[in-house]
mmCIF file of C-alpha atoms and ligand atoms in Angstrom:
data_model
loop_
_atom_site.group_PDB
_atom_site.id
_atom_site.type_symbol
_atom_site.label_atom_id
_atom_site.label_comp_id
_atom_site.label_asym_id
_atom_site.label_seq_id
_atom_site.Cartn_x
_atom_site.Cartn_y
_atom_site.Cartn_z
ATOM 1 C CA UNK A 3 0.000 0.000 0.000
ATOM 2 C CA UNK A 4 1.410 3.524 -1.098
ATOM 3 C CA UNK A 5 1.995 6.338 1.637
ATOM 4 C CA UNK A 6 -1.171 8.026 -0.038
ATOM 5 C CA UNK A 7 -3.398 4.882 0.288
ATOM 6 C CA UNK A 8 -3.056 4.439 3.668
ATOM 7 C CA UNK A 9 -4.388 7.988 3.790
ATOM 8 C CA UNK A 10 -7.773 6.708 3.250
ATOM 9 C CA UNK A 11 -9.220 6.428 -0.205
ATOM 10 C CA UNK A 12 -10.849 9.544 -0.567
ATOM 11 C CA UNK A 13 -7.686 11.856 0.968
ATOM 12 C CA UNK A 14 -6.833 14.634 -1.841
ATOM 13 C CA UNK A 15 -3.225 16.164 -1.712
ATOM 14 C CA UNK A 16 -3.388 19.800 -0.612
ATOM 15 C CA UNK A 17 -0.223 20.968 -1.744
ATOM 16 C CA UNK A 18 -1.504 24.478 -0.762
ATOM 17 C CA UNK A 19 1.630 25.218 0.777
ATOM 18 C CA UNK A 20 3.396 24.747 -2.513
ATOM 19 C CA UNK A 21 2.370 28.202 -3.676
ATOM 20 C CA UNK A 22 3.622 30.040 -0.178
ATOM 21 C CA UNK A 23 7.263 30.873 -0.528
ATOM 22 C CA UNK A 24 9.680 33.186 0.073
ATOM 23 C CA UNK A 25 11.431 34.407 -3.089
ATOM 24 C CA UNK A 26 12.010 31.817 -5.019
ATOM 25 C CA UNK A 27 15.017 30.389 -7.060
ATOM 26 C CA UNK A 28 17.431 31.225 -4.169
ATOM 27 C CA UNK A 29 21.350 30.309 -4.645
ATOM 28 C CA UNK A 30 23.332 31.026 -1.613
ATOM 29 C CA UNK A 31 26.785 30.363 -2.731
ATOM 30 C CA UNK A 32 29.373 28.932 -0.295
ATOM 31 C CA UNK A 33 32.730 31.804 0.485
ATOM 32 C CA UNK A 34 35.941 30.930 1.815
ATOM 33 C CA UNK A 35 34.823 29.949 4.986
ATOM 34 C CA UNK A 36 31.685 27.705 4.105
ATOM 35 C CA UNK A 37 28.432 28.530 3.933
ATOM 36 C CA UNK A 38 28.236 31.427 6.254
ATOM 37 C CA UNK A 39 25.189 33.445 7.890
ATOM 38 C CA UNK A 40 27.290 36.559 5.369
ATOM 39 C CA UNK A 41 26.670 34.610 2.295
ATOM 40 C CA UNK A 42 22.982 33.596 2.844
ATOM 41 C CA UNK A 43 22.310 37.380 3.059
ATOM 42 C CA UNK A 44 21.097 36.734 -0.301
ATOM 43 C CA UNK A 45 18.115 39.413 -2.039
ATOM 44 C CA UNK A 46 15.061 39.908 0.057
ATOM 45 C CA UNK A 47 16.582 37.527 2.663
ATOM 46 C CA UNK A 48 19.362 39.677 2.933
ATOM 47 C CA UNK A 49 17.198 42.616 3.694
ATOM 48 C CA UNK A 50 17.169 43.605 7.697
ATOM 49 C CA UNK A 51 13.933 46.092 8.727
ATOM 50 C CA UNK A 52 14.253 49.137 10.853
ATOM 51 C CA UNK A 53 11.514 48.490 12.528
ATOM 52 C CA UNK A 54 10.054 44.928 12.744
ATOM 53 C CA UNK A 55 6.438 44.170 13.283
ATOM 54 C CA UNK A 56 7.135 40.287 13.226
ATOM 55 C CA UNK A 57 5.200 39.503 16.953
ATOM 56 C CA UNK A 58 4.754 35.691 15.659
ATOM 57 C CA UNK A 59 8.305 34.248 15.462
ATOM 58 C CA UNK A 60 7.622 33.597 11.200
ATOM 59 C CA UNK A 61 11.709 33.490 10.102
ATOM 60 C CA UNK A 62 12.850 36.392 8.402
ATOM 61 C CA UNK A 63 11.650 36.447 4.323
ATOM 62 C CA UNK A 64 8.833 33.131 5.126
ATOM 63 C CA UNK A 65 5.675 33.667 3.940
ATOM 64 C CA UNK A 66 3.177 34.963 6.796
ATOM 65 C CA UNK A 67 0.707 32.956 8.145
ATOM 66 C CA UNK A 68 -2.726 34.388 8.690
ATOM 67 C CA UNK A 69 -4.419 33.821 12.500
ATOM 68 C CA UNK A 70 -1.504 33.479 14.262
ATOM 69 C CA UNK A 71 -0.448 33.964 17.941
ATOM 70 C CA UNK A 72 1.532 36.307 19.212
ATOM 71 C CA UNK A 73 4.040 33.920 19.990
ATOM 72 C CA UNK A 74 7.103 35.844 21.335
ATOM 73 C CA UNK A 75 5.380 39.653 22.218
ATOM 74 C CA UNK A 76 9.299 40.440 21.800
ATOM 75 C CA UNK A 77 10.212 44.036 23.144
ATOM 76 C CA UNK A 78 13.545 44.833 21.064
ATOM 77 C CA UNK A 79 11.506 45.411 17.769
ATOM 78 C CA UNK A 80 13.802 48.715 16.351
ATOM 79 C CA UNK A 81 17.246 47.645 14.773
ATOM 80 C CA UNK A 82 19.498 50.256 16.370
ATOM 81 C CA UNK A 83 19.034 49.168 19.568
ATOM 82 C CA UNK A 84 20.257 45.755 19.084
ATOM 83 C CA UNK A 85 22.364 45.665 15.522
ATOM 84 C CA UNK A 86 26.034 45.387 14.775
ATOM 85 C CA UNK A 87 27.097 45.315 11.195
ATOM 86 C CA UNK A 88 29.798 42.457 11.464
ATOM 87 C CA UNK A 89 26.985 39.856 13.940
ATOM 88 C CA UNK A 90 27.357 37.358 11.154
ATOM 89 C CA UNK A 91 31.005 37.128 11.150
ATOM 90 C CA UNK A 92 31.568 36.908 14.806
ATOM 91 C CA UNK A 93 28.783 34.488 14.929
ATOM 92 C CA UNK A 94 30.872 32.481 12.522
ATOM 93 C CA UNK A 95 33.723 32.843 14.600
ATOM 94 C CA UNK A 96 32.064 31.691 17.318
ATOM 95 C CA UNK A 97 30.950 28.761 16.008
ATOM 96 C CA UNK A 98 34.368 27.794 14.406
ATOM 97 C CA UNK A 99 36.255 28.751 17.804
ATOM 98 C CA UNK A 100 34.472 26.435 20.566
ATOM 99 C CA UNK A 101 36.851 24.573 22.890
ATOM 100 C CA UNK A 102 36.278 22.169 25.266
ATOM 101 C CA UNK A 103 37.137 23.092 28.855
ATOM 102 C CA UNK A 104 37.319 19.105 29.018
ATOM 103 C CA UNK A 105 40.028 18.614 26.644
ATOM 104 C CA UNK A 106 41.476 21.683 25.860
ATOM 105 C CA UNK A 107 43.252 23.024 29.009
ATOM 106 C CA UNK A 108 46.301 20.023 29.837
ATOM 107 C CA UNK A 109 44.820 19.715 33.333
ATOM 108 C CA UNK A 110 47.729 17.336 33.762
ATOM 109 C CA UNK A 111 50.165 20.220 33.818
ATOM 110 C CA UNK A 112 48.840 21.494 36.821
ATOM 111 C CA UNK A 113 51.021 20.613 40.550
ATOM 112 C CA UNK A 114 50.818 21.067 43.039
ATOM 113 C CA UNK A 115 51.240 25.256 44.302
ATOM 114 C CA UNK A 116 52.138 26.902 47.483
ATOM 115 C CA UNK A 117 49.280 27.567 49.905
ATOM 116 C CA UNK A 118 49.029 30.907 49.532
ATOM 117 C CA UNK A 119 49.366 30.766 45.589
ATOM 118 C CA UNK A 120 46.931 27.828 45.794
ATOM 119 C CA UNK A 121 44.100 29.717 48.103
ATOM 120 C CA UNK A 122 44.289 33.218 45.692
ATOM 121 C CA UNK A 123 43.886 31.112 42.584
ATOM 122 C CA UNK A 124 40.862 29.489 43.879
ATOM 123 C CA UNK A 125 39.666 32.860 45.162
ATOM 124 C CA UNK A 126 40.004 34.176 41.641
ATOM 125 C CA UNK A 127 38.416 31.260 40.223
ATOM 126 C CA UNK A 128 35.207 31.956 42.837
ATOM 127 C CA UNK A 129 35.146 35.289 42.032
ATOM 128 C CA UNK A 130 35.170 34.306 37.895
ATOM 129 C CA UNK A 131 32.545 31.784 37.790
ATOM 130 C CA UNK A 132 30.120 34.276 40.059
ATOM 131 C CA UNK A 133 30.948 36.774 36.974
ATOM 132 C CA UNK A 134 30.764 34.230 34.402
ATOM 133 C CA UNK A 135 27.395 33.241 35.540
ATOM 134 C CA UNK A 136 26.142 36.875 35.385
ATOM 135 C CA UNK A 137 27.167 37.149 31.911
ATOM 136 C CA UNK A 138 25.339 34.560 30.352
ATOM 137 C CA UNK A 139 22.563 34.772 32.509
ATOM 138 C CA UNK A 140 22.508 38.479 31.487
ATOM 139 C CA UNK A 141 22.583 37.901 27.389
ATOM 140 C CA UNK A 142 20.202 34.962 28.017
ATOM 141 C CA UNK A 143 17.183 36.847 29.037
ATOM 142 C CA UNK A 144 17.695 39.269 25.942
ATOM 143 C CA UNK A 145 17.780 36.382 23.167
ATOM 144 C CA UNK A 146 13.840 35.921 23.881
ATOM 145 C CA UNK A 147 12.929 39.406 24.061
ATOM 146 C CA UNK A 148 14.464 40.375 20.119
ATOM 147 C CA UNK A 149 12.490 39.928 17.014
ATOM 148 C CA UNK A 150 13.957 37.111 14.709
ATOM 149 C CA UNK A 151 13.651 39.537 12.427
ATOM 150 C CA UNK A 152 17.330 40.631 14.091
ATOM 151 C CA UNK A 153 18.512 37.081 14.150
ATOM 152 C CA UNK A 154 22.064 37.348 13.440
ATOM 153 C CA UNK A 155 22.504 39.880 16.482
ATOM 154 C CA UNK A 156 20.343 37.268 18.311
ATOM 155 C CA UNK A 157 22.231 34.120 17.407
ATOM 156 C CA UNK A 158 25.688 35.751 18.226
ATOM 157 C CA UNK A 159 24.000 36.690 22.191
ATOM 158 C CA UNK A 160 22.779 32.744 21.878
ATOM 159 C CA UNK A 161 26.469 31.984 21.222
ATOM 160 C CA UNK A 162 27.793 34.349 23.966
ATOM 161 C CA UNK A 163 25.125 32.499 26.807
ATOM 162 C CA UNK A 164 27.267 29.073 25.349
ATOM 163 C CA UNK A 165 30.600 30.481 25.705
ATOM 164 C CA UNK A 166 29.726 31.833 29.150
ATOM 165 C CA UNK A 167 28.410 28.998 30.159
ATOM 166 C CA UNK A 168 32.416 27.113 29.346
ATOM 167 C CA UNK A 169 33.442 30.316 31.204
ATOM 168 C CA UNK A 170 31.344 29.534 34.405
ATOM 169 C CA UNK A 171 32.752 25.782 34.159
ATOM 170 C CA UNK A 172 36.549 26.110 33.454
ATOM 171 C CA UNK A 173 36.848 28.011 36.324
ATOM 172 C CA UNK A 174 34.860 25.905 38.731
ATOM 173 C CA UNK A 175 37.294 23.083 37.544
ATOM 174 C CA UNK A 176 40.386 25.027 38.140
ATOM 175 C CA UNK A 177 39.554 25.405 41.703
ATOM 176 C CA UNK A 178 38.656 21.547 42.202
ATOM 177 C CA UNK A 179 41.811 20.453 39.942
ATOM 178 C CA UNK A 180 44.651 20.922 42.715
ATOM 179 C CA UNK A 181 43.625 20.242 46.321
ATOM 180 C CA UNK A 182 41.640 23.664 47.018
ATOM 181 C CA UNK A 183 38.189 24.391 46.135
ATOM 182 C CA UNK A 184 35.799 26.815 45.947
ATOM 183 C CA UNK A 185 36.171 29.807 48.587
ATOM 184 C CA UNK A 186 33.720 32.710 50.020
ATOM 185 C CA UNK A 187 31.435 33.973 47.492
ATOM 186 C CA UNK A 188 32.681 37.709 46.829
ATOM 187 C CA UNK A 189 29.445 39.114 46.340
ATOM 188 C CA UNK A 190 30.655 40.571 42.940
ATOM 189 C CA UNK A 191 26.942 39.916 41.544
ATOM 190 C CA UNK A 192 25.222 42.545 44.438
ATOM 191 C CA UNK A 193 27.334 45.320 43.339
ATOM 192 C CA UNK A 194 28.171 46.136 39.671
ATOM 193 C CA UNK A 195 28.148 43.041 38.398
ATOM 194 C CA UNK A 196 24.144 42.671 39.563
ATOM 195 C CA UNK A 197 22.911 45.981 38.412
ATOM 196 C CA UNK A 198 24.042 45.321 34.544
ATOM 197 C CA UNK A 199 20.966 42.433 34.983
ATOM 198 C CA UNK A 200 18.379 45.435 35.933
ATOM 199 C CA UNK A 201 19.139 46.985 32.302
ATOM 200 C CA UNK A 202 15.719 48.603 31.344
ATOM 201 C CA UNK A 203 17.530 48.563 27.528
ATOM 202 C CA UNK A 204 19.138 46.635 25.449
ATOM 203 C CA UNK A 205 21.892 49.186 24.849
ATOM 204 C CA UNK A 206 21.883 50.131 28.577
ATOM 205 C CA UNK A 207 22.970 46.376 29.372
ATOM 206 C CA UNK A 208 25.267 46.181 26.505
ATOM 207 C CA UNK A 209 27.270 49.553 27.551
ATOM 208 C CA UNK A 210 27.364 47.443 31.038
ATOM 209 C CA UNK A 211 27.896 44.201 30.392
ATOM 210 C CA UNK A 212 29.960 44.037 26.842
ATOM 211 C CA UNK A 213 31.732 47.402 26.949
ATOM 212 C CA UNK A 214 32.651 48.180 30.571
ATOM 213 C CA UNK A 215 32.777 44.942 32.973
ATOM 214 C CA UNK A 216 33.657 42.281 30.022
ATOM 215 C CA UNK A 217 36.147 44.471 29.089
ATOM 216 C CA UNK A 218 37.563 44.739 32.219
ATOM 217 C CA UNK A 219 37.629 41.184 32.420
ATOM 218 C CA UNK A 220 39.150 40.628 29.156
ATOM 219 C CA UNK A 221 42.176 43.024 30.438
ATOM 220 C CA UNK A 222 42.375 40.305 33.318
ATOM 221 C CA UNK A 223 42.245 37.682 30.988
ATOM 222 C CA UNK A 224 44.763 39.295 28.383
ATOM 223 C CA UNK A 225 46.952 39.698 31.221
ATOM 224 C CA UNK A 226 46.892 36.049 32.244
ATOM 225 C CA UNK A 227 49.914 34.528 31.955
ATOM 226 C CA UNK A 228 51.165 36.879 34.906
ATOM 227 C CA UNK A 229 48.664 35.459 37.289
ATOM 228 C CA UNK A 230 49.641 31.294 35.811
ATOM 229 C CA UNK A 231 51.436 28.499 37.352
ATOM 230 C CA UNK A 232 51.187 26.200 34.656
ATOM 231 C CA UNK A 233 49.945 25.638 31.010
ATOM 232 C CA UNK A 234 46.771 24.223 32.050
ATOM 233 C CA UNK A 235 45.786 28.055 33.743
ATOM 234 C CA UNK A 236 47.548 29.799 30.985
ATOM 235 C CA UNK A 237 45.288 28.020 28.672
ATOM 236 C CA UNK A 238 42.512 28.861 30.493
ATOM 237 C CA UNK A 239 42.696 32.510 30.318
ATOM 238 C CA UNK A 240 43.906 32.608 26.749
ATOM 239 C CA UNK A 241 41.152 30.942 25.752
ATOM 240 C CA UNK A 242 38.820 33.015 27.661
ATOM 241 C CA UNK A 243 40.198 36.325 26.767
ATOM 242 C CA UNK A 244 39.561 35.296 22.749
ATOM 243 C CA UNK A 245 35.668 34.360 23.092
ATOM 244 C CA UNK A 246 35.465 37.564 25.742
ATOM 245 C CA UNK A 247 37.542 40.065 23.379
ATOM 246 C CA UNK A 248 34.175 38.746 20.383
ATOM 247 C CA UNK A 249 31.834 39.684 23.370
ATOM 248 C CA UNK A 250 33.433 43.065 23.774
ATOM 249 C CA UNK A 251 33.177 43.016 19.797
ATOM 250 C CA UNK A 252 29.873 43.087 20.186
ATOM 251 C CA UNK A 253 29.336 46.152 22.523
ATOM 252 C CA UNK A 254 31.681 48.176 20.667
ATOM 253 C CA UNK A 255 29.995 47.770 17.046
ATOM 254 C CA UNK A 256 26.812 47.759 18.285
ATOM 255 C CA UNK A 257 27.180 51.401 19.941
ATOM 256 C CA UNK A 258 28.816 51.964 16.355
ATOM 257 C CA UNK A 259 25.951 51.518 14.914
ATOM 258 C CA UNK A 260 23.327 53.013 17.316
ATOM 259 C CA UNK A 261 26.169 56.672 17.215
ATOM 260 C CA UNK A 262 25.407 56.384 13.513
ATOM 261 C CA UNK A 263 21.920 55.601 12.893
ATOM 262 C CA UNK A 264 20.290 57.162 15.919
ATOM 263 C CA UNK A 265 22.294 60.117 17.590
ATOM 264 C CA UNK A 266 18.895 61.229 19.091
ATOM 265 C CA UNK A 267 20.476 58.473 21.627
ATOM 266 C CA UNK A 268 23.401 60.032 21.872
ATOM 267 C CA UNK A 269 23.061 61.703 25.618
ATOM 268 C CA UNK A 270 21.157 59.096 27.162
ATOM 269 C CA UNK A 271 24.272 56.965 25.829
ATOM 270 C CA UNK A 272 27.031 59.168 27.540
ATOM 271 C CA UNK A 273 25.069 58.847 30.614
ATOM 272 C CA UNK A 274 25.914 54.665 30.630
ATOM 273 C CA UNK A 275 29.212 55.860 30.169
ATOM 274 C CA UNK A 276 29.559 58.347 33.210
ATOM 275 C CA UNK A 277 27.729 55.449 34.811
ATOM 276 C CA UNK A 278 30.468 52.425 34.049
ATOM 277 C CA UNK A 279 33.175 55.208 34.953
ATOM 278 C CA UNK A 280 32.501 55.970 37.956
ATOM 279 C CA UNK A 281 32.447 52.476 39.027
ATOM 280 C CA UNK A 282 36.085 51.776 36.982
ATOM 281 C CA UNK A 283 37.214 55.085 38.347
ATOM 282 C CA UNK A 284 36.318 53.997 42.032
ATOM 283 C CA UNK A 285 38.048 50.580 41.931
ATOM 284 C CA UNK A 286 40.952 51.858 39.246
ATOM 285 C CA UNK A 287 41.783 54.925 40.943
ATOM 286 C CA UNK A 288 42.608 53.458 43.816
ATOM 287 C CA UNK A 289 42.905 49.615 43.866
ATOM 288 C CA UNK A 290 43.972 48.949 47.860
ATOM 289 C CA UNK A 291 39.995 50.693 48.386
ATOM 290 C CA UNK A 292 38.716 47.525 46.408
ATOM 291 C CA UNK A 293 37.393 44.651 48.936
ATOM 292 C CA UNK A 294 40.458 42.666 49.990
ATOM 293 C CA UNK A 295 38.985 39.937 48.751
ATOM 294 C CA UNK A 296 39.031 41.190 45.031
ATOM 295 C CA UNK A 297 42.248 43.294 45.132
ATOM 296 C CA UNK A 298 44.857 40.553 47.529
ATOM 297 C CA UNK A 299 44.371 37.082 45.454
ATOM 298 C CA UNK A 300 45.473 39.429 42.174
ATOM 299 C CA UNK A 301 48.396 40.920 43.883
ATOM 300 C CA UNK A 302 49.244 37.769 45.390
ATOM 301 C CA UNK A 303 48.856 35.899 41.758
ATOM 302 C CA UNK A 304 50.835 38.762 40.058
ATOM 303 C CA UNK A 305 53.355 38.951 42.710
ATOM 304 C CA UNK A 306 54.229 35.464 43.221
ATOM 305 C CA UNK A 307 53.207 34.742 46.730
ATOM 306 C CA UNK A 308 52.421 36.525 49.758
ATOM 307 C CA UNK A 309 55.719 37.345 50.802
ATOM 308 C CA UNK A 310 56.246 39.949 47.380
ATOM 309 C CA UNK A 311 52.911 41.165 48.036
ATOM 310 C CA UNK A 312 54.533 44.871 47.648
ATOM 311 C CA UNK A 313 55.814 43.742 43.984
ATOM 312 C CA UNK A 314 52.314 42.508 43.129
ATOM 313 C CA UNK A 315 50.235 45.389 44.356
ATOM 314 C CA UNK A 316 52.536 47.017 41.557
ATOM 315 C CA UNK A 317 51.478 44.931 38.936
ATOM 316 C CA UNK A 318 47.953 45.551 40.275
ATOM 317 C CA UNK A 319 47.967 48.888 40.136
ATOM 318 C CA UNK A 320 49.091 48.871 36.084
ATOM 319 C CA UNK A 321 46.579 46.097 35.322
ATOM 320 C CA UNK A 322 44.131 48.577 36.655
ATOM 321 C CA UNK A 323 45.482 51.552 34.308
ATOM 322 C CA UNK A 324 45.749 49.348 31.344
ATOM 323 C CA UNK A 325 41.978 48.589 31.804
ATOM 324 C CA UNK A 326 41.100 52.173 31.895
ATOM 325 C CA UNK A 327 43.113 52.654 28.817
ATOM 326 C CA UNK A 328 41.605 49.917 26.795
ATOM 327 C CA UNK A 329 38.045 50.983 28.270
ATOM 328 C CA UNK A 330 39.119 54.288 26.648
ATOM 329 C CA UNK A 331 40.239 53.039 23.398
ATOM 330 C CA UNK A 332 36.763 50.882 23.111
ATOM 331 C CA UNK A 333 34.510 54.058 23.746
ATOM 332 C CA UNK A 334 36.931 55.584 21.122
ATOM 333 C CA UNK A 335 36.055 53.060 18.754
ATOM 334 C CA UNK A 336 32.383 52.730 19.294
ATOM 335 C CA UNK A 337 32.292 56.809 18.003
ATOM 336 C CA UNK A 338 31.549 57.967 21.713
ATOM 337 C CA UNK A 339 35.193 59.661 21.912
ATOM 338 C CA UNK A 340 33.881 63.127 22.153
ATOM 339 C CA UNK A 341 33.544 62.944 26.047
ATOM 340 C CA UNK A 342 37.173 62.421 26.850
ATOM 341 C CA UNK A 343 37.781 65.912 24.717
ATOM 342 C CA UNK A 344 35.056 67.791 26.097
ATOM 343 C CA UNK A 345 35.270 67.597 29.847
ATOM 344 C CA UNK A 346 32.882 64.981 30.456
ATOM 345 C CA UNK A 347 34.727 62.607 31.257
ATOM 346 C CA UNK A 348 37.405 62.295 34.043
ATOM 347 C CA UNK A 349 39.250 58.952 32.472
ATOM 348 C CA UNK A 350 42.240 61.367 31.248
ATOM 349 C CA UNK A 351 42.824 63.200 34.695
ATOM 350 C CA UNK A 352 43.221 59.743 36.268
ATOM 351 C CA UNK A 353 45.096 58.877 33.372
ATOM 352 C CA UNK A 354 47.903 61.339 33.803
ATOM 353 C CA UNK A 355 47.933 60.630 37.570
ATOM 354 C CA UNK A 356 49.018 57.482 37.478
ATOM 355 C CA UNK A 357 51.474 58.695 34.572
ATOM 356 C CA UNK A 358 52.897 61.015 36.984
ATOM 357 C CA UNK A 359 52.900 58.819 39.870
HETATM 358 FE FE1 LIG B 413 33.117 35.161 30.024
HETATM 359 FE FE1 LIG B 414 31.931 37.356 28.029
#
């Protein structure tokens, strides 16, 4: 009996749907890389609205569907507040640069450590996953709320929650791999770290979470192989800092774009800014004003123990200018440069202190 028979005699085929297409006669042709999300940007598909009234989750350039739900209600509906231009190339990268925290990081180079180096690497690790956790929670909550009209900006959050996610994990492991463990909560996530999550915006979270405290983590990270003891850690934080440096990616072009397509943002935008400098300025400024708990396991780490704790603080304090520099270079970049010119901001005054200093 045919697939049709067992239909029932009298079953008709539809084939209603056959007429309801996209455009038709589509070629996406593979690039360098593969088939990418760039390459299937192909006519009408290609084609990304301002404004999108799609409330019912129908994929981008599909044929609508009359009588449907309201499926996702989604609040970020106007492109500026969530677009970058490059989201389909570091999506790509993304995808192409996944590691395993499993395999990856030669565990097996890790011995055995002083106490006192043991106990601040295991503080440090506490302290990352709390932070690690924020930032894909953060990202997380925003994937639902976006049209998939904006899908490319919404896949490359979706990739950020999965590299956050290894974040969260490869430190948890390095503070089980070598006879410590976990250690006090810092309470990191009540402070800064908690109020990027009460983000009313997508572009308020983003100057939070991507642009000022993932790049000050990526400065830690970058800065890595001062604070390891073996190759396992120093693969840990190199492979870290290159998924976080595509996370800070993604701040940076996206307030490219929103400068450029909708300076009526502009002032509200400066105000994240004076907002995520005052906190770097509070902790930068001044580093032995940060909680103990933050500021000793670095110096210790960068120092090399307890006893050069003086030599470490050292390092400390230029891994704290070297943040504010790089947070200054990123606002550069993302066309908000203006404010370290006009007054505004008070980066460049702290700046030449420490210069002087
Ligand atoms: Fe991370
Ligand atoms: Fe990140």
């Amino acid at each position: 009996m045919s697939e049709a028979e067992k239909l029932g005699p009298d079953y008709e085929l539809d084939l209603g749907w056959m007429d309801q297409t996209g455009p038709w006669d589509t070629r996406a042709e593979e690039g360098r890389n593969g088939l990418t999300l760039a390459d299937i940007q192909v006519g009408e598909y290609g084609r990304v609205p301002d404004e999108s009234d799609n409330q019912t989750g129908r994929p981008r350039g599909s044929a609508p569907r009359s009588g449907s739900y309201r499926i996702g209600n989604y609040a970020v509906r106007t492109k500026s507040e969530i677009w970058l231009d490059n989201a389909s190339f570091l999506y790509e990268e993304a995808l192409q640069r996944q590691w395993s925290s499993a395999t990856d990081v030669p565990w097996h180079t890790i011995e055995p450590l002083p106490d006192d180096i043991e106990q601040a690497q295991c503080q440090m690790a506490t302290f990352l996953t709390e932070v690690e956790f924020v930032a894909g929670d953060v990202p997380a909550r925003w994937v639902s709320q976006t049209t998939p009209d904006f899908f490319e900006a919404r896949q490359l959050l979706t990739a950020q929650v999965m590299d956050e996610s290894r974040h969260m994990d490869v430190f948890r492991k390095r503070a089980m791999a070598n006879g410590g463990g976990l250690m006090a909560a810092t309470g990191a996530t009540s402070g800064f770290v908690g109020s990027i999550d009460l983000s009313r915006d997508f572009t308020e979270m983003s100057a939070r979470l991507h642009i000022s405290g993932e790049g000050a983590v990526l400065t830690i990270f970058r800065m890595g192989e001062l604070m390891a003891y073996n190759d396992a850690e120093k693969a840990m934080y190199r492979l870290c800092a290159q998924d976080e440096a595509r996370h800070v990616a993604y701040g940076v072009m996206h307030m490219r774009y929103m400068a450029e397509t909708a300076p009526e943002r502009h002032e509200e935008i400066n105000c994240y800014f004076d907002e995520a400098e005052a906190g770097i300025l509070s902790g930068s400024a001044n580093p032995a004003g940060q909680a103990p708990i933050l500021s000793e396991p670095l110096a210790i780490l960068l120092g090399g123990g307890i006893a050069k704790f003086d030599e470490g603080f050292k390092k400390l304090v230029a891994l704290r200018r070297r943040q504010i520099q790089e947070y200054k270079k990123r606002v550069v970049s993302a066309g908000f440069g203006a404010r370290f010119e006009n007054g505004r901001s008070r980066i460049n005054e702290i700046l030449e202190q420490a210069a002087a200093a």
